[in-house]
Amino acid sequence: MPGSQTPLNVRALRERDFPFMDEGVYLNAAAVTPLPERTRRAVAALNERRAHVLRLSDDDLLAVAQAARARAAALIGADADEIALGGNTSYGINLAALSLPIPAGSTVVVSDREFPANVYPWMGRDYRLETVPTDALGRPDEARLLERLERGDVAAFAISSVQFSTGYRADLARFGHHCRERGIFFVVDGIQSLGQIPLDVRAAHIDVLASGGHKWLLSPFGTGFAYVRREILQRVEPAVVGWTGMKSSADVNSLLDYRRDFRDDARRFEVATLPFQDLAGFAASLDLLADVGVDRVHEHLSKLLQPLAEWLVANPDVEVASDLSPERRSAIVCFRPPSAPAVFERLGRAGIVCSLREGAIRVSPHLYNTREEIGRLIRVLDESRADGWR
């Protein structure tokens, strides 16, 4: 973990962009995050211009989409022409499952217990989907996965960068290097890591990455993107065709020159009209993350969660689903106290919002959370333990 970052001024950040966070303790970024004020204003401003439609031009809308692609590319170390805008993670996973040149009869590998968005799109194709068993705590078994990828029938491997029900952080660079050496397409569901953990798609050898924007990216519902590595773009023909993805549509004065000739960049995967007002918000949120720095967010969250990690170690009657080692830890911490549903309800009554997933309490703070809020969580857990986990 970097040790030289300037600490976040969380109070100033909350006052400026998250004025409603003092209404309770919100530790549920893995589900949905609040909209920053700058994002809300950006969405409202574009809607206002549309209401006064004479103030809105085609060039304005093109600029919004271009800004959104550029911000997404900068976030992951890609170029804007490798970014296709879409509404959610499923958009990008379906892009991979439907459009990658995967030979019939070959195998696509995923870890068991993946989020459904990274499983269902691969089902029912003319290739075979194989799920590799997890370890005893439900986390991807990396050694077993790497061993399975050694067999020559695997055409693609898909994994979440961070698992939704354990917070387990995959070694993407290790997997990516392994896949690249063997000619296996490497597909990553990035929704639970982008915004809280830095990512370089080149260093990780990722072929396709998909993410929605409404979690750690602090963005409106229905925003997201897919990254498609430039070197494979020409091998990936869209299975779902939008008119804006065609070269002939670049000139709106010759739209009836029908030619099935896809754009050379990732815009070939975009399907017609985009939610421009929400993409204006998406770009504003990614500007906020760029201003703060995802590396600073990561360090802030690592320090923030350290007291909870220590509490879990000190309470062995609580099963920890997350891997707390520094290289595997994310800002999602999942644990199962005795009577987890009762403890979860007690946290809710105390004004602490988190999630219950796969029988575990899931805590997921973000850049707007404070040490005092984690302290409040631990106090309620201590009270529950003293009352026999009620």
mmCIF file of C-alpha atoms in Angstrom:
data_model
loop_
_atom_site.group_PDB
_atom_site.id
_atom_site.type_symbol
_atom_site.label_atom_id
_atom_site.label_comp_id
_atom_site.label_asym_id
_atom_site.label_seq_id
_atom_site.Cartn_x
_atom_site.Cartn_y
_atom_site.Cartn_z
ATOM 1 C CA MET A 1 0.000 0.000 0.000
ATOM 2 C CA PRO A 2 1.413 3.441 -0.866
ATOM 3 C CA GLY A 3 2.705 5.293 2.160
ATOM 4 C CA SER A 4 3.269 8.811 0.805
ATOM 5 C CA GLN A 5 -0.241 9.866 -0.225
ATOM 6 C CA THR A 6 -1.730 13.032 1.240
ATOM 7 C CA PRO A 7 -4.612 11.887 3.452
ATOM 8 C CA LEU A 8 -8.109 12.693 2.275
ATOM 9 C CA ASN A 9 -9.884 15.607 3.888
ATOM 10 C CA VAL A 10 -13.068 13.608 4.245
ATOM 11 C CA ARG A 11 -14.978 16.304 6.101
ATOM 12 C CA ALA A 12 -14.347 18.863 3.336
ATOM 13 C CA LEU A 13 -15.249 16.261 0.724
ATOM 14 C CA ARG A 14 -18.531 15.495 2.468
ATOM 15 C CA GLU A 15 -19.432 19.163 2.843
ATOM 16 C CA ARG A 16 -18.729 19.841 -0.820
ATOM 17 C CA ASP A 17 -19.982 16.724 -2.623
ATOM 18 C CA PHE A 18 -21.825 14.503 -0.129
ATOM 19 C CA PRO A 19 -23.880 16.828 2.098
ATOM 20 C CA PHE A 20 -26.365 14.152 3.170
ATOM 21 C CA MET A 21 -23.922 11.604 4.594
ATOM 22 C CA ASP A 22 -24.470 12.722 8.188
ATOM 23 C CA GLU A 23 -28.019 11.341 8.075
ATOM 24 C CA GLY A 24 -26.675 7.910 9.080
ATOM 25 C CA VAL A 25 -23.727 5.578 8.578
ATOM 26 C CA TYR A 26 -23.720 4.388 4.979
ATOM 27 C CA LEU A 27 -21.385 1.421 4.422
ATOM 28 C CA ASN A 28 -22.932 -0.036 1.280
ATOM 29 C CA ALA A 29 -20.869 1.143 -1.703
ATOM 30 C CA ALA A 30 -20.820 -2.419 -3.071
ATOM 31 C CA ALA A 31 -24.567 -2.028 -3.705
ATOM 32 C CA VAL A 32 -25.015 1.622 -4.704
ATOM 33 C CA THR A 33 -23.335 4.918 -3.842
ATOM 34 C CA PRO A 34 -24.750 8.411 -3.377
ATOM 35 C CA LEU A 35 -24.426 10.866 -6.240
ATOM 36 C CA PRO A 36 -21.863 13.610 -5.618
ATOM 37 C CA GLU A 37 -23.259 17.102 -5.820
ATOM 38 C CA ARG A 38 -21.173 17.878 -8.903
ATOM 39 C CA THR A 39 -22.706 14.832 -10.598
ATOM 40 C CA ARG A 40 -26.243 15.775 -9.694
ATOM 41 C CA ARG A 41 -25.626 19.275 -11.055
ATOM 42 C CA ALA A 42 -24.128 17.935 -14.306
ATOM 43 C CA VAL A 43 -27.182 15.731 -14.927
ATOM 44 C CA ALA A 44 -29.543 18.591 -14.106
ATOM 45 C CA ALA A 45 -27.667 21.015 -16.357
ATOM 46 C CA LEU A 46 -27.979 18.805 -19.428
ATOM 47 C CA ASN A 47 -31.648 18.146 -18.703
ATOM 48 C CA GLU A 48 -32.170 21.885 -18.384
ATOM 49 C CA ARG A 49 -30.564 22.457 -21.785
ATOM 50 C CA ARG A 50 -32.787 19.795 -23.297
ATOM 51 C CA ALA A 51 -35.849 21.451 -21.787
ATOM 52 C CA HIS A 52 -34.721 24.615 -23.574
ATOM 53 C CA VAL A 53 -33.989 22.546 -26.662
ATOM 54 C CA LEU A 54 -32.881 25.492 -28.792
ATOM 55 C CA ARG A 55 -29.803 25.613 -26.574
ATOM 56 C CA LEU A 56 -28.862 22.010 -27.371
ATOM 57 C CA SER A 57 -26.899 20.868 -30.405
ATOM 58 C CA ASP A 58 -25.699 17.549 -31.802
ATOM 59 C CA ASP A 59 -22.143 18.654 -31.118
ATOM 60 C CA ASP A 60 -23.008 19.126 -27.433
ATOM 61 C CA LEU A 61 -24.173 15.522 -27.187
ATOM 62 C CA LEU A 62 -21.147 14.187 -29.054
ATOM 63 C CA ALA A 63 -18.906 16.100 -26.639
ATOM 64 C CA VAL A 64 -20.641 14.502 -23.646
ATOM 65 C CA ALA A 65 -20.040 11.002 -25.014
ATOM 66 C CA GLN A 66 -16.449 11.812 -25.931
ATOM 67 C CA ALA A 67 -15.781 13.128 -22.418
ATOM 68 C CA ALA A 68 -17.293 10.014 -20.853
ATOM 69 C CA ARG A 69 -15.114 7.725 -22.998
ATOM 70 C CA ALA A 70 -12.003 9.752 -22.207
ATOM 71 C CA ARG A 71 -12.626 9.696 -18.443
ATOM 72 C CA ALA A 72 -13.286 5.937 -18.458
ATOM 73 C CA ALA A 73 -10.132 5.322 -20.474
ATOM 74 C CA ALA A 74 -8.001 7.422 -18.130
ATOM 75 C CA LEU A 75 -9.378 5.516 -15.135
ATOM 76 C CA ILE A 76 -8.068 2.166 -16.409
ATOM 77 C CA GLY A 77 -4.990 3.133 -18.408
ATOM 78 C CA ALA A 78 -6.624 2.657 -21.819
ATOM 79 C CA ASP A 79 -7.267 4.894 -24.812
ATOM 80 C CA ALA A 80 -10.649 6.438 -25.553
ATOM 81 C CA ASP A 81 -11.011 4.526 -28.820
ATOM 82 C CA GLU A 82 -10.999 1.272 -26.790
ATOM 83 C CA ILE A 83 -14.067 2.340 -24.776
ATOM 84 C CA ALA A 84 -17.683 1.541 -25.649
ATOM 85 C CA LEU A 85 -20.353 3.200 -23.534
ATOM 86 C CA GLY A 86 -23.114 0.955 -22.223
ATOM 87 C CA GLY A 87 -25.652 0.842 -19.442
ATOM 88 C CA ASN A 88 -24.176 -1.671 -16.998
ATOM 89 C CA THR A 89 -21.741 -4.519 -16.424
ATOM 90 C CA SER A 90 -24.005 -7.020 -18.187
ATOM 91 C CA TYR A 91 -23.649 -4.986 -21.374
ATOM 92 C CA GLY A 92 -19.894 -5.564 -21.438
ATOM 93 C CA ILE A 93 -20.027 -9.219 -20.410
ATOM 94 C CA ASN A 94 -22.621 -9.908 -23.104
ATOM 95 C CA LEU A 95 -20.396 -8.097 -25.595
ATOM 96 C CA ALA A 96 -17.655 -10.591 -24.761
ATOM 97 C CA ALA A 97 -19.885 -13.670 -24.619
ATOM 98 C CA LEU A 98 -21.684 -12.927 -27.894
ATOM 99 C CA SER A 99 -18.930 -11.348 -29.972
ATOM 100 C CA LEU A 100 -15.527 -12.801 -29.078
ATOM 101 C CA PRO A 101 -14.402 -15.377 -31.684
ATOM 102 C CA ILE A 102 -14.752 -18.373 -29.365
ATOM 103 C CA PRO A 103 -14.684 -21.661 -31.331
ATOM 104 C CA ALA A 104 -17.664 -23.975 -31.052
ATOM 105 C CA GLY A 105 -16.996 -26.847 -28.691
ATOM 106 C CA SER A 106 -14.332 -24.996 -26.703
ATOM 107 C CA THR A 107 -14.602 -24.055 -23.030
ATOM 108 C CA VAL A 108 -15.163 -20.801 -21.154
ATOM 109 C CA VAL A 109 -13.988 -20.960 -17.540
ATOM 110 C CA VAL A 110 -15.351 -18.998 -14.588
ATOM 111 C CA SER A 111 -14.970 -19.432 -10.856
ATOM 112 C CA ASP A 112 -17.938 -20.831 -9.009
ATOM 113 C CA ARG A 113 -19.895 -18.309 -6.902
ATOM 114 C CA GLU A 114 -19.334 -15.503 -9.392
ATOM 115 C CA PHE A 115 -21.970 -12.776 -9.520
ATOM 116 C CA PRO A 116 -24.705 -13.861 -12.000
ATOM 117 C CA ALA A 117 -23.868 -11.044 -14.432
ATOM 118 C CA ASN A 118 -20.615 -12.878 -15.141
ATOM 119 C CA VAL A 119 -22.255 -16.289 -15.554
ATOM 120 C CA TYR A 120 -25.585 -16.129 -17.399
ATOM 121 C CA PRO A 121 -24.264 -14.388 -20.545
ATOM 122 C CA TRP A 122 -21.910 -17.341 -21.111
ATOM 123 C CA MET A 123 -24.666 -19.957 -20.875
ATOM 124 C CA GLY A 124 -26.544 -21.474 -23.796
ATOM 125 C CA ARG A 125 -23.842 -20.877 -26.413
ATOM 126 C CA ASP A 126 -22.172 -23.333 -28.775
ATOM 127 C CA TYR A 127 -19.221 -23.504 -26.397
ATOM 128 C CA ARG A 128 -19.171 -25.024 -22.920
ATOM 129 C CA LEU A 129 -19.235 -23.064 -19.653
ATOM 130 C CA GLU A 130 -17.269 -24.630 -16.809
ATOM 131 C CA THR A 131 -17.325 -23.398 -13.213
ATOM 132 C CA VAL A 132 -14.261 -24.179 -11.108
ATOM 133 C CA PRO A 133 -14.960 -24.859 -7.399
ATOM 134 C CA THR A 134 -13.991 -22.232 -4.831
ATOM 135 C CA ASP A 135 -12.076 -22.699 -1.601
ATOM 136 C CA ALA A 136 -13.886 -23.591 1.628
ATOM 137 C CA LEU A 137 -14.814 -19.946 2.299
ATOM 138 C CA GLY A 138 -16.285 -19.399 -1.156
ATOM 139 C CA ARG A 139 -13.342 -17.487 -2.622
ATOM 140 C CA PRO A 140 -11.834 -18.205 -6.054
ATOM 141 C CA ASP A 141 -9.241 -20.977 -5.855
ATOM 142 C CA GLU A 142 -6.533 -19.324 -7.922
ATOM 143 C CA ALA A 143 -4.226 -22.333 -8.016
ATOM 144 C CA ARG A 144 -7.051 -24.556 -9.223
ATOM 145 C CA LEU A 145 -8.138 -21.982 -11.805
ATOM 146 C CA LEU A 146 -4.605 -21.618 -13.176
ATOM 147 C CA GLU A 147 -4.286 -25.388 -13.378
ATOM 148 C CA ARG A 148 -7.561 -25.596 -15.324
ATOM 149 C CA LEU A 149 -6.384 -22.935 -17.775
ATOM 150 C CA GLU A 150 -3.414 -25.125 -18.666
ATOM 151 C CA ARG A 151 -5.661 -27.487 -20.609
ATOM 152 C CA GLY A 152 -5.825 -26.655 -24.283
ATOM 153 C CA ASP A 153 -9.597 -26.514 -24.672
ATOM 154 C CA VAL A 154 -10.054 -23.180 -22.850
ATOM 155 C CA ALA A 155 -10.840 -20.229 -25.148
ATOM 156 C CA ALA A 156 -11.855 -17.611 -22.567
ATOM 157 C CA PHE A 157 -11.592 -17.010 -18.843
ATOM 158 C CA ALA A 158 -13.867 -14.582 -16.991
ATOM 159 C CA ILE A 159 -13.512 -13.395 -13.401
ATOM 160 C CA SER A 160 -14.546 -10.506 -11.182
ATOM 161 C CA SER A 161 -11.701 -8.249 -10.098
ATOM 162 C CA VAL A 162 -13.314 -8.229 -6.639
ATOM 163 C CA GLN A 163 -15.905 -10.785 -5.573
ATOM 164 C CA PHE A 164 -19.249 -9.380 -4.451
ATOM 165 C CA SER A 165 -19.857 -11.835 -1.582
ATOM 166 C CA THR A 166 -16.356 -12.066 -0.093
ATOM 167 C CA GLY A 167 -14.494 -8.941 -1.203
ATOM 168 C CA TYR A 168 -11.752 -11.221 -2.519
ATOM 169 C CA ARG A 169 -9.356 -9.321 -4.778
ATOM 170 C CA ALA A 170 -8.056 -11.382 -7.688
ATOM 171 C CA ASP A 171 -4.467 -11.243 -8.913
ATOM 172 C CA LEU A 172 -5.443 -9.912 -12.332
ATOM 173 C CA ALA A 173 -1.888 -9.493 -13.614
ATOM 174 C CA ARG A 174 -1.100 -13.123 -12.825
ATOM 175 C CA PHE A 175 -4.236 -14.374 -14.546
ATOM 176 C CA GLY A 176 -3.793 -12.010 -17.473
ATOM 177 C CA HIS A 177 -0.207 -13.058 -18.092
ATOM 178 C CA HIS A 178 -1.231 -16.709 -17.894
ATOM 179 C CA CYS A 179 -4.054 -16.178 -20.403
ATOM 180 C CA ARG A 180 -2.020 -14.064 -22.830
ATOM 181 C CA GLU A 181 0.714 -16.715 -23.006
ATOM 182 C CA ARG A 182 -1.875 -19.356 -23.922
ATOM 183 C CA GLY A 183 -4.035 -17.336 -26.308
ATOM 184 C CA ILE A 184 -6.995 -17.323 -23.913
ATOM 185 C CA PHE A 185 -9.317 -14.311 -23.939
ATOM 186 C CA PHE A 186 -9.237 -12.661 -20.494
ATOM 187 C CA VAL A 187 -12.530 -11.013 -19.502
ATOM 188 C CA VAL A 188 -12.913 -9.050 -16.265
ATOM 189 C CA ASP A 189 -16.010 -7.855 -14.414
ATOM 190 C CA GLY A 190 -14.620 -4.694 -12.840
ATOM 191 C CA ILE A 191 -17.662 -3.202 -11.138
ATOM 192 C CA GLN A 192 -16.602 -4.030 -7.574
ATOM 193 C CA SER A 193 -13.075 -2.630 -7.902
ATOM 194 C CA LEU A 194 -13.065 0.366 -10.247
ATOM 195 C CA GLY A 195 -13.081 3.502 -8.128
ATOM 196 C CA GLN A 196 -11.618 1.883 -5.023
ATOM 197 C CA ILE A 197 -8.556 0.025 -6.391
ATOM 198 C CA PRO A 198 -6.232 1.330 -9.138
ATOM 199 C CA LEU A 199 -6.228 -0.737 -12.329
ATOM 200 C CA ASP A 200 -4.049 -0.708 -15.447
ATOM 201 C CA VAL A 201 -5.628 -2.896 -18.126
ATOM 202 C CA ARG A 202 -2.340 -3.103 -20.035
ATOM 203 C CA ALA A 203 -0.349 -4.350 -17.057
ATOM 204 C CA ALA A 204 -3.124 -6.853 -16.285
ATOM 205 C CA HIS A 205 -3.284 -8.100 -19.922
ATOM 206 C CA ILE A 206 -7.072 -7.724 -19.979
ATOM 207 C CA ASP A 207 -8.870 -8.258 -23.302
ATOM 208 C CA VAL A 208 -12.368 -7.120 -22.290
ATOM 209 C CA LEU A 209 -13.370 -5.298 -19.115
ATOM 210 C CA ALA A 210 -16.943 -4.444 -18.158
ATOM 211 C CA SER A 211 -18.267 -2.150 -15.459
ATOM 212 C CA GLY A 212 -21.382 -0.320 -14.418
ATOM 213 C CA GLY A 213 -21.102 3.112 -12.858
ATOM 214 C CA HIS A 214 -23.555 3.135 -9.950
ATOM 215 C CA LYS A 215 -21.310 1.529 -7.330
ATOM 216 C CA TRP A 216 -17.730 2.647 -6.628
ATOM 217 C CA LEU A 217 -17.740 5.018 -9.629
ATOM 218 C CA LEU A 218 -20.351 7.198 -7.891
ATOM 219 C CA SER A 219 -22.345 7.559 -11.099
ATOM 220 C CA PRO A 220 -25.999 7.552 -12.182
ATOM 221 C CA PHE A 221 -27.920 4.336 -12.697
ATOM 222 C CA GLY A 222 -27.697 3.081 -16.275
ATOM 223 C CA THR A 223 -24.137 4.235 -16.881
ATOM 224 C CA GLY A 224 -21.152 2.026 -17.578
ATOM 225 C CA PHE A 225 -18.669 0.989 -20.213
ATOM 226 C CA ALA A 226 -16.728 -1.827 -21.796
ATOM 227 C CA TYR A 227 -13.042 -1.773 -22.645
ATOM 228 C CA VAL A 228 -11.976 -3.842 -25.667
ATOM 229 C CA ARG A 229 -8.241 -4.143 -26.277
ATOM 230 C CA ARG A 230 -7.286 -2.443 -29.516
ATOM 231 C CA GLU A 231 -5.341 -5.434 -30.819
ATOM 232 C CA ILE A 232 -8.478 -7.609 -30.871
ATOM 233 C CA LEU A 233 -11.040 -5.023 -32.008
ATOM 234 C CA GLN A 234 -11.022 -6.095 -35.635
ATOM 235 C CA ARG A 235 -11.578 -9.722 -34.602
ATOM 236 C CA VAL A 236 -14.678 -8.883 -32.583
ATOM 237 C CA GLU A 237 -17.757 -8.238 -34.715
ATOM 238 C CA PRO A 238 -20.739 -6.912 -32.746
ATOM 239 C CA ALA A 239 -23.543 -9.413 -32.298
ATOM 240 C CA VAL A 240 -25.973 -6.592 -31.474
ATOM 241 C CA VAL A 241 -25.853 -3.926 -34.161
ATOM 242 C CA GLY A 242 -26.548 -0.235 -33.666
ATOM 243 C CA TRP A 243 -26.648 2.235 -36.536
ATOM 244 C CA THR A 244 -24.183 4.546 -34.759
ATOM 245 C CA GLY A 245 -21.633 1.742 -34.803
ATOM 246 C CA MET A 246 -21.301 1.939 -38.579
ATOM 247 C CA LYS A 247 -18.783 4.066 -40.472
ATOM 248 C CA SER A 248 -21.484 5.236 -42.860
ATOM 249 C CA SER A 249 -23.357 6.847 -39.953
ATOM 250 C CA ALA A 250 -20.509 9.233 -39.212
ATOM 251 C CA ASP A 251 -22.046 11.656 -41.727
ATOM 252 C CA VAL A 252 -25.653 12.337 -40.763
ATOM 253 C CA ASN A 253 -26.236 13.722 -44.257
ATOM 254 C CA SER A 254 -25.771 10.289 -45.838
ATOM 255 C CA LEU A 255 -27.470 7.947 -43.392
ATOM 256 C CA LEU A 256 -29.156 6.015 -46.184
ATOM 257 C CA ASP A 257 -25.842 4.840 -47.618
ATOM 258 C CA TYR A 258 -26.327 1.410 -46.069
ATOM 259 C CA ARG A 259 -23.008 -0.384 -45.674
ATOM 260 C CA ARG A 260 -22.320 -3.067 -43.079
ATOM 261 C CA ASP A 261 -18.921 -1.637 -42.257
ATOM 262 C CA PHE A 262 -18.259 -1.254 -38.548
ATOM 263 C CA ARG A 263 -16.283 1.585 -37.055
ATOM 264 C CA ASP A 264 -12.646 0.747 -36.412
ATOM 265 C CA ASP A 265 -12.820 1.663 -32.723
ATOM 266 C CA ALA A 266 -14.921 0.414 -29.791
ATOM 267 C CA ARG A 267 -17.838 2.635 -30.765
ATOM 268 C CA ARG A 268 -18.774 -0.253 -33.072
ATOM 269 C CA PHE A 269 -20.321 -1.837 -29.946
ATOM 270 C CA GLU A 270 -22.469 1.138 -28.937
ATOM 271 C CA VAL A 271 -26.166 0.728 -29.673
ATOM 272 C CA ALA A 272 -27.749 3.946 -30.924
ATOM 273 C CA THR A 273 -28.988 6.683 -28.563
ATOM 274 C CA LEU A 274 -27.057 7.010 -25.325
ATOM 275 C CA PRO A 275 -28.316 8.439 -21.988
ATOM 276 C CA PHE A 276 -26.432 11.698 -22.482
ATOM 277 C CA GLN A 277 -27.669 13.381 -19.302
ATOM 278 C CA ASP A 278 -26.461 10.449 -17.211
ATOM 279 C CA LEU A 279 -23.178 10.279 -19.114
ATOM 280 C CA ALA A 280 -22.616 13.927 -18.201
ATOM 281 C CA GLY A 281 -22.959 12.809 -14.587
ATOM 282 C CA PHE A 282 -20.717 9.815 -15.203
ATOM 283 C CA ALA A 283 -17.953 12.082 -16.519
ATOM 284 C CA ALA A 284 -18.379 14.420 -13.540
ATOM 285 C CA SER A 285 -18.047 11.530 -11.084
ATOM 286 C CA LEU A 286 -14.936 10.221 -12.801
ATOM 287 C CA ASP A 287 -13.532 13.754 -12.631
ATOM 288 C CA LEU A 288 -14.056 13.645 -8.869
ATOM 289 C CA LEU A 289 -12.242 10.321 -8.602
ATOM 290 C CA ALA A 290 -9.422 11.667 -10.779
ATOM 291 C CA ASP A 291 -9.152 14.794 -8.641
ATOM 292 C CA VAL A 292 -8.913 12.713 -5.467
ATOM 293 C CA GLY A 293 -6.869 9.901 -7.037
ATOM 294 C CA VAL A 294 -7.955 6.270 -6.859
ATOM 295 C CA ASP A 295 -4.653 5.431 -5.177
ATOM 296 C CA ARG A 296 -5.566 7.851 -2.369
ATOM 297 C CA VAL A 297 -9.048 6.347 -2.161
ATOM 298 C CA HIS A 298 -7.484 2.893 -1.844
ATOM 299 C CA GLU A 299 -5.124 3.997 0.914
ATOM 300 C CA HIS A 300 -7.915 5.807 2.760
ATOM 301 C CA LEU A 301 -10.113 2.703 2.688
ATOM 302 C CA SER A 302 -7.288 0.376 3.726
ATOM 303 C CA LYS A 303 -6.607 2.495 6.817
ATOM 304 C CA LEU A 304 -10.299 2.978 7.486
ATOM 305 C CA LEU A 305 -10.983 -0.753 7.577
ATOM 306 C CA GLN A 306 -7.936 -1.752 9.608
ATOM 307 C CA PRO A 307 -9.769 -1.481 12.980
ATOM 308 C CA LEU A 308 -12.534 -3.759 11.652
ATOM 309 C CA ALA A 309 -9.945 -6.258 10.403
ATOM 310 C CA GLU A 310 -8.313 -6.253 13.850
ATOM 311 C CA TRP A 311 -11.693 -6.711 15.523
ATOM 312 C CA LEU A 312 -12.438 -9.723 13.330
ATOM 313 C CA VAL A 313 -9.088 -11.316 14.199
ATOM 314 C CA ALA A 314 -9.804 -10.724 17.893
ATOM 315 C CA ASN A 315 -13.215 -12.431 17.669
ATOM 316 C CA PRO A 316 -12.618 -15.980 16.394
ATOM 317 C CA ASP A 317 -16.272 -16.944 16.787
ATOM 318 C CA VAL A 318 -16.946 -14.714 13.772
ATOM 319 C CA GLU A 319 -16.250 -16.441 10.453
ATOM 320 C CA VAL A 320 -14.442 -14.119 8.046
ATOM 321 C CA ALA A 321 -15.338 -14.717 4.406
ATOM 322 C CA SER A 322 -12.899 -12.081 3.168
ATOM 323 C CA ASP A 323 -9.163 -12.580 2.799
ATOM 324 C CA LEU A 324 -7.623 -9.905 5.025
ATOM 325 C CA SER A 325 -4.085 -10.182 3.639
ATOM 326 C CA PRO A 326 -2.954 -6.863 2.094
ATOM 327 C CA GLU A 327 -2.629 -8.220 -1.452
ATOM 328 C CA ARG A 328 -6.130 -9.762 -1.411
ATOM 329 C CA ARG A 329 -8.052 -7.247 0.667
ATOM 330 C CA SER A 330 -10.503 -4.838 -0.918
ATOM 331 C CA ALA A 331 -12.877 -2.322 0.631
ATOM 332 C CA ILE A 332 -15.526 -5.060 0.820
ATOM 333 C CA VAL A 333 -15.309 -6.951 4.115
ATOM 334 C CA CYS A 334 -17.674 -9.894 4.628
ATOM 335 C CA PHE A 335 -18.111 -11.799 7.882
ATOM 336 C CA ARG A 336 -20.580 -14.191 9.510
ATOM 337 C CA PRO A 337 -21.195 -13.744 13.218
ATOM 338 C CA PRO A 338 -23.463 -16.262 14.898
ATOM 339 C CA SER A 339 -27.056 -15.266 14.032
ATOM 340 C CA ALA A 340 -25.871 -13.000 11.205
ATOM 341 C CA PRO A 341 -29.415 -11.945 10.179
ATOM 342 C CA ALA A 342 -30.164 -10.769 13.724
ATOM 343 C CA VAL A 343 -26.906 -8.834 13.910
ATOM 344 C CA PHE A 344 -27.632 -7.294 10.513
ATOM 345 C CA GLU A 345 -31.047 -6.135 11.730
ATOM 346 C CA ARG A 346 -29.463 -4.655 14.852
ATOM 347 C CA LEU A 347 -27.035 -2.659 12.696
ATOM 348 C CA GLY A 348 -29.980 -1.338 10.705
ATOM 349 C CA ARG A 349 -31.793 -0.226 13.845
ATOM 350 C CA ALA A 350 -28.635 1.647 14.836
ATOM 351 C CA GLY A 351 -28.700 3.559 11.547
ATOM 352 C CA ILE A 352 -25.851 1.625 9.950
ATOM 353 C CA VAL A 353 -26.544 0.624 6.360
ATOM 354 C CA CYS A 354 -24.691 -2.379 4.963
ATOM 355 C CA SER A 355 -25.789 -5.577 3.180
ATOM 356 C CA LEU A 356 -26.452 -9.226 3.921
ATOM 357 C CA ARG A 357 -25.077 -11.366 1.101
ATOM 358 C CA GLU A 358 -24.789 -15.163 1.000
ATOM 359 C CA GLY A 359 -25.285 -15.347 4.762
ATOM 360 C CA ALA A 360 -22.553 -12.788 5.518
ATOM 361 C CA ILE A 361 -22.691 -9.176 6.626
ATOM 362 C CA ARG A 362 -21.036 -7.114 3.900
ATOM 363 C CA VAL A 363 -19.450 -3.804 4.868
ATOM 364 C CA SER A 364 -18.278 -1.553 2.026
ATOM 365 C CA PRO A 365 -17.270 2.040 2.834
ATOM 366 C CA HIS A 366 -16.053 4.538 0.245
ATOM 367 C CA LEU A 367 -14.092 7.783 0.129
ATOM 368 C CA TYR A 368 -16.796 9.685 2.046
ATOM 369 C CA ASN A 369 -16.652 7.474 5.166
ATOM 370 C CA THR A 370 -14.812 8.272 8.400
ATOM 371 C CA ARG A 371 -12.952 6.403 11.146
ATOM 372 C CA GLU A 372 -15.698 7.439 13.568
ATOM 373 C CA GLU A 373 -18.280 5.611 11.463
ATOM 374 C CA ILE A 374 -16.253 2.399 11.479
ATOM 375 C CA GLY A 375 -15.885 2.847 15.249
ATOM 376 C CA ARG A 376 -19.664 3.089 15.545
ATOM 377 C CA LEU A 377 -20.033 -0.134 13.562
ATOM 378 C CA ILE A 378 -17.615 -1.941 15.870
ATOM 379 C CA ARG A 379 -19.425 -0.666 18.979
ATOM 380 C CA VAL A 380 -22.723 -2.092 17.739
ATOM 381 C CA LEU A 381 -21.012 -5.405 16.944
ATOM 382 C CA ASP A 382 -19.551 -5.474 20.468
ATOM 383 C CA GLU A 383 -22.977 -4.781 21.941
ATOM 384 C CA SER A 384 -24.475 -7.595 19.885
ATOM 385 C CA ARG A 385 -21.745 -9.985 20.992
ATOM 386 C CA ALA A 386 -22.334 -9.073 24.646
ATOM 387 C CA ASP A 387 -26.050 -9.829 24.156
ATOM 388 C CA GLY A 388 -25.358 -13.275 22.696
ATOM 389 C CA TRP A 389 -25.297 -12.077 19.063
ATOM 390 C CA ARG A 390 -28.771 -10.646 19.108
#
